[in-house]
CSV table of C-alpha atoms in Angstrom, one decimal:
chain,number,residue,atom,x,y,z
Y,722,UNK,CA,4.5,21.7,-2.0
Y,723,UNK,CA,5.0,19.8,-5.4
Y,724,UNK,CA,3.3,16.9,-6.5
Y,725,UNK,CA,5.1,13.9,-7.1
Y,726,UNK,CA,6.7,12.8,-10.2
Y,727,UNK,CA,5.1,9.8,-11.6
Y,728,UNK,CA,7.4,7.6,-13.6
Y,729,UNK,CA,6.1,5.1,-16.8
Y,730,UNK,CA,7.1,1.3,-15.6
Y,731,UNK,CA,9.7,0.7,-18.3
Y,732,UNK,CA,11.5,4.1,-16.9
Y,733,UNK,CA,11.5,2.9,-13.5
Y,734,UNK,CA,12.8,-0.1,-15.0
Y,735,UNK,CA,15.7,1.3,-16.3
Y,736,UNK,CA,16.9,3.8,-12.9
Y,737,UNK,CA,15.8,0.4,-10.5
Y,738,UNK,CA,19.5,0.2,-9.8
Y,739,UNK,CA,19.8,3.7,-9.1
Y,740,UNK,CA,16.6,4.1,-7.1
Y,741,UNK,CA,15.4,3.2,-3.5
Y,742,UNK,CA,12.3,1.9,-3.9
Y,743,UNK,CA,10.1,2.3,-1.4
Y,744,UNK,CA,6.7,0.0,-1.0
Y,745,UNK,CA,3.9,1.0,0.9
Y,746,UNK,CA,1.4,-2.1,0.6
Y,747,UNK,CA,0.2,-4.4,3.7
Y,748,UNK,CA,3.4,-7.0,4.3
Y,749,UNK,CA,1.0,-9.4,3.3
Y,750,UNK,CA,0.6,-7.6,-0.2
Y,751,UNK,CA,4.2,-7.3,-0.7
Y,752,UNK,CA,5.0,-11.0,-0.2
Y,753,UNK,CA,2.9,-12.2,-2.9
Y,754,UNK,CA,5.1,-10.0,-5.4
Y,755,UNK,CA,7.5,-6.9,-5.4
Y,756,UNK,CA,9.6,-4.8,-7.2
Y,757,UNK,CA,13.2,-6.2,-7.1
Y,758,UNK,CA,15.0,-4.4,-4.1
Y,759,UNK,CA,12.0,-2.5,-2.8
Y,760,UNK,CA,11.9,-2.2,0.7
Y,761,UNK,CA,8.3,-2.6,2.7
Y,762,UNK,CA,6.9,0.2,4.6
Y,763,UNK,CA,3.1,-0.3,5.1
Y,764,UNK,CA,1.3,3.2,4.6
Y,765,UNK,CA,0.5,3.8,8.4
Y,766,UNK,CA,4.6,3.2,9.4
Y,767,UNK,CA,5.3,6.5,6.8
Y,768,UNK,CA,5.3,8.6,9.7
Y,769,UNK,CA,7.8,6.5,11.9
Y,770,UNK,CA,9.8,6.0,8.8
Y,771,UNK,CA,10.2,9.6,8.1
Y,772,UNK,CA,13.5,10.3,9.7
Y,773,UNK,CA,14.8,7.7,8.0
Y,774,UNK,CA,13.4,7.5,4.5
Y,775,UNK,CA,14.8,12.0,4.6
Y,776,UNK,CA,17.8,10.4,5.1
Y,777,UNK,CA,17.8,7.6,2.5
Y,778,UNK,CA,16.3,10.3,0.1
Y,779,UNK,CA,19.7,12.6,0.8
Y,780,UNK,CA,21.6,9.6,-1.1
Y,781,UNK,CA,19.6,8.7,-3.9
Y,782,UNK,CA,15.8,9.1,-5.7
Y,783,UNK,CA,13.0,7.5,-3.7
Y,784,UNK,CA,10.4,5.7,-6.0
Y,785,UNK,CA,7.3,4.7,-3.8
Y,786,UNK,CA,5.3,1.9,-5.0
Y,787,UNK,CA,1.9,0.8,-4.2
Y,788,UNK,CA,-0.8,-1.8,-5.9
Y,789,UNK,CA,-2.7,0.8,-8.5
Y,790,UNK,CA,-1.1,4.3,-7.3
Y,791,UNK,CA,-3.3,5.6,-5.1
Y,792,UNK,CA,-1.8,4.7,-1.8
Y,793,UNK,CA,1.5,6.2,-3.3
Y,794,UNK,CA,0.6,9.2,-4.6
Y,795,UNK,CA,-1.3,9.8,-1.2
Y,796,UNK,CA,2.8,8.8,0.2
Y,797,UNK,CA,4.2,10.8,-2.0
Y,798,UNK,CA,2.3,14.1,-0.9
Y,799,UNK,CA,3.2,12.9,2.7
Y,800,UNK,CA,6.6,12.8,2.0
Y,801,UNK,CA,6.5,16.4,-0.2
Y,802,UNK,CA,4.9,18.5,2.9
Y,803,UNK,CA,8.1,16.9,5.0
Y,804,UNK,CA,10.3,18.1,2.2
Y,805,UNK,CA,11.2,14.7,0.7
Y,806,UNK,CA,10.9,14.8,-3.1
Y,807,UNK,CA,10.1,11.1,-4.4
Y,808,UNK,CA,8.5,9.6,-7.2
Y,809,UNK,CA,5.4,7.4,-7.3
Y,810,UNK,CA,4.8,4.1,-10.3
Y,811,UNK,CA,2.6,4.8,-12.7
Y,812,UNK,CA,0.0,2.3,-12.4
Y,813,UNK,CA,2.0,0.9,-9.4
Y,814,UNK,CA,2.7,-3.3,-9.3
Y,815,UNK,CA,-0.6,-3.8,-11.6
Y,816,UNK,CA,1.1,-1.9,-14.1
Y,817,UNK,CA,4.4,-3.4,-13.6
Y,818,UNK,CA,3.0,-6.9,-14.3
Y,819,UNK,CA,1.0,-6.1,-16.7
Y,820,UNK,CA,4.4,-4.2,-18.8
Y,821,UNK,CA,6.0,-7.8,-18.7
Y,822,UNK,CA,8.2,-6.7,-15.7
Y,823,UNK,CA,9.7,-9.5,-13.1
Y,824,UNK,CA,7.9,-9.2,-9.1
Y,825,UNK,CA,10.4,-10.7,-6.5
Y,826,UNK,CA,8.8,-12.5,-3.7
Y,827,UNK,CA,10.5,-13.4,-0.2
Y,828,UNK,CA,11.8,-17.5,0.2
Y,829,UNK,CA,9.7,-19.3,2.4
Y,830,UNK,CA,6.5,-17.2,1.5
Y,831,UNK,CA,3.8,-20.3,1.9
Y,832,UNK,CA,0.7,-17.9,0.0
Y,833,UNK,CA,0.3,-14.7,-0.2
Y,834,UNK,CA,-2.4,-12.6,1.4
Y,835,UNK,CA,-5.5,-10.8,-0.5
Y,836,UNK,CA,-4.7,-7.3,-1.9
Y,837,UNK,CA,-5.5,-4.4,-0.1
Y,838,UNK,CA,-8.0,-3.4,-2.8
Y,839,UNK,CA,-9.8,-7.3,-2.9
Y,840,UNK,CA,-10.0,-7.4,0.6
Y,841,UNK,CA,-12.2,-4.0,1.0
Y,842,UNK,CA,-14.3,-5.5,-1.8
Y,843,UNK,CA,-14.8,-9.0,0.1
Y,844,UNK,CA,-15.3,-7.2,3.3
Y,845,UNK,CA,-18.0,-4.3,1.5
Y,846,UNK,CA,-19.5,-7.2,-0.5
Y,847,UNK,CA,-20.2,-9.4,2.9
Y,848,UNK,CA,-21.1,-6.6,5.1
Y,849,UNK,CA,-23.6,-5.6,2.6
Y,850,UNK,CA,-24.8,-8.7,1.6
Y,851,UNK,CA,-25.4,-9.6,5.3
Y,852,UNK,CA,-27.5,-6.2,6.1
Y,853,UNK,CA,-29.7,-7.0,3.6
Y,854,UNK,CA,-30.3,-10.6,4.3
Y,855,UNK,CA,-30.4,-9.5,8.1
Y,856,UNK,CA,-32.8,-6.9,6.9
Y,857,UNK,CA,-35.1,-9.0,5.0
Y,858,UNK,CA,-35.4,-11.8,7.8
Y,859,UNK,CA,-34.7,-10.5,10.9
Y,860,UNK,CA,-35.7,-6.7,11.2
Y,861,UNK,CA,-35.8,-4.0,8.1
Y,862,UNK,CA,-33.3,-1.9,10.2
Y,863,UNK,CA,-30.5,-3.9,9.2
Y,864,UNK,CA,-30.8,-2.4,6.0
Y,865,UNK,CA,-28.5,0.8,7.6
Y,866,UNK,CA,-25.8,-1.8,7.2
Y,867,UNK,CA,-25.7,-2.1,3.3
Y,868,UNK,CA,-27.2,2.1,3.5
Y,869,UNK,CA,-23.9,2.8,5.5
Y,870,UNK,CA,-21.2,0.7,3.0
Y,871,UNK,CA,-22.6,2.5,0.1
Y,872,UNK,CA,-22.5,6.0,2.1
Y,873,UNK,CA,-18.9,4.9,3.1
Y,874,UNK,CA,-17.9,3.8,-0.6
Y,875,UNK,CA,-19.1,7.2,-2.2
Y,876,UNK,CA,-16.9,9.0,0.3
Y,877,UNK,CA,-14.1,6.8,-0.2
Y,878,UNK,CA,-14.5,7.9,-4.1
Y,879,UNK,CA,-14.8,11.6,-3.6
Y,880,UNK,CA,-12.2,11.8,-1.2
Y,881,UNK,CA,-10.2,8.9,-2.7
Y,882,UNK,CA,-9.5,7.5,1.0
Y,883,UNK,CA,-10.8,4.4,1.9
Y,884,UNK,CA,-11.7,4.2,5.9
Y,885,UNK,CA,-12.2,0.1,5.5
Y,886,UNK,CA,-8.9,0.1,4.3
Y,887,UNK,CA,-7.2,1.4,7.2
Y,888,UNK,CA,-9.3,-0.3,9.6
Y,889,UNK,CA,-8.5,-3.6,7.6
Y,890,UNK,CA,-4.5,-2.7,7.6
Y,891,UNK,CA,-4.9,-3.3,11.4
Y,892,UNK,CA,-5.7,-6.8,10.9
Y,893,UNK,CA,-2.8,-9.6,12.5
Y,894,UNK,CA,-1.9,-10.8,8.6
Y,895,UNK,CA,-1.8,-7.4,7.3
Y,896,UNK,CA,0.7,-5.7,9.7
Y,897,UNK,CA,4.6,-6.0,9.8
Y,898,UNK,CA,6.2,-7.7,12.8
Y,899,UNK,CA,8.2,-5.3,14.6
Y,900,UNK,CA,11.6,-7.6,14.0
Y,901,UNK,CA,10.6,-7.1,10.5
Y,902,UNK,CA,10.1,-3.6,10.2
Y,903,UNK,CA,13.2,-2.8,12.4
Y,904,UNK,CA,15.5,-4.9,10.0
Y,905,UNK,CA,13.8,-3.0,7.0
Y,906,UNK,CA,14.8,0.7,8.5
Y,907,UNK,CA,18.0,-1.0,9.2
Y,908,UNK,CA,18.2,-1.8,5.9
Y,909,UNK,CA,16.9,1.8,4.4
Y,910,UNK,CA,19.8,3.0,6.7
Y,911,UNK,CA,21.9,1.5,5.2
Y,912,UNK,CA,21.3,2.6,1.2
């Protein structure tokens, strides 16, 4: 198993027409700004995708996008051990913006949701703000609450996973319709 080729944003830039760009953020993440022509595929649908992004990747290079990186370098090594060689963004869409490049967002988006990564730091910020509050007025016990976060956010560092993440990827706004995500494998299909 290789690891996946990273390419600098003004690269991917250049080989956009040529590439199938892949993005594995929430659908709520990709609405408030995308890579022109990237197609969404939240990171839990990778495994139901697989037949089809093999196939995509047997007609062009696969670029797989995220917010920072992470989530597609963590793709990309999916996609290696099931023999699909792709490439991840450098940086992912931070980086992109911050180069200067264009996002593309759908008509008729009202507002966008929260990023993946600013809504585990809402969520870790409230849960242990409220164990400690619990803690102080109701019983010191609830202090396991904040104890647990932390525990949770070193692990997520070491392992660079994030647990909350997944379970917050679940949530209604963060998860494709399945109309949605059947036209979008239609669409991969089709490239």
């Amino acid at each position: 198993m290789t690891r996946p080729t990273a390419l600098a944003t003004d690269e991917a830039r250049t080989r956009l027409h040529e590439l199938i760009v892949i993005d594995v953020r929430t659908p709520g993440e990709y609405a408030g700004g995308h890579l022109p022509g990237a197609l969404n595929i939240p990171l839990d649908q990778i495994q139901r995708a697989l037949p089809d992004i093999r196939h995509a990747a047997d007609r062009g290079d696969i670029l797989v996008v995220c917010a920072s990186g992470a989530r597609s370098e963590n793709v990309g090594r999916i996609l290696a051990e099931h023999g699909v060689t792709a490439a991840t963004l450098s940086g992912g869409t931070g980086a992109w913006t911050a180069d200067g490049h264009e996002l593309h967002r759908p008509q008729g988006t009202a507002r966008a949701t929260w990023g993946m990564e600013r809504q585990v730091r809402f969520t870790a910020g409230t849960v242990v703000l409220l164990g400690l509050l619990l803690g102080y007025v109701v019983h010191p016990a609830f202090q396991l609450l904040s104890a647990g976060i932390a525990g949770g956010l070193v692990f997520s560092a070491l392992t660079n996973t994030c647990g909350m993440a997944a379970l917050l990827a679940k949530l209604p706004h963060n998860r494709p319709r399945a109309a949605d995500f059947d036209t979008t494998l239609a669409a991969l299909r089709d490239r």
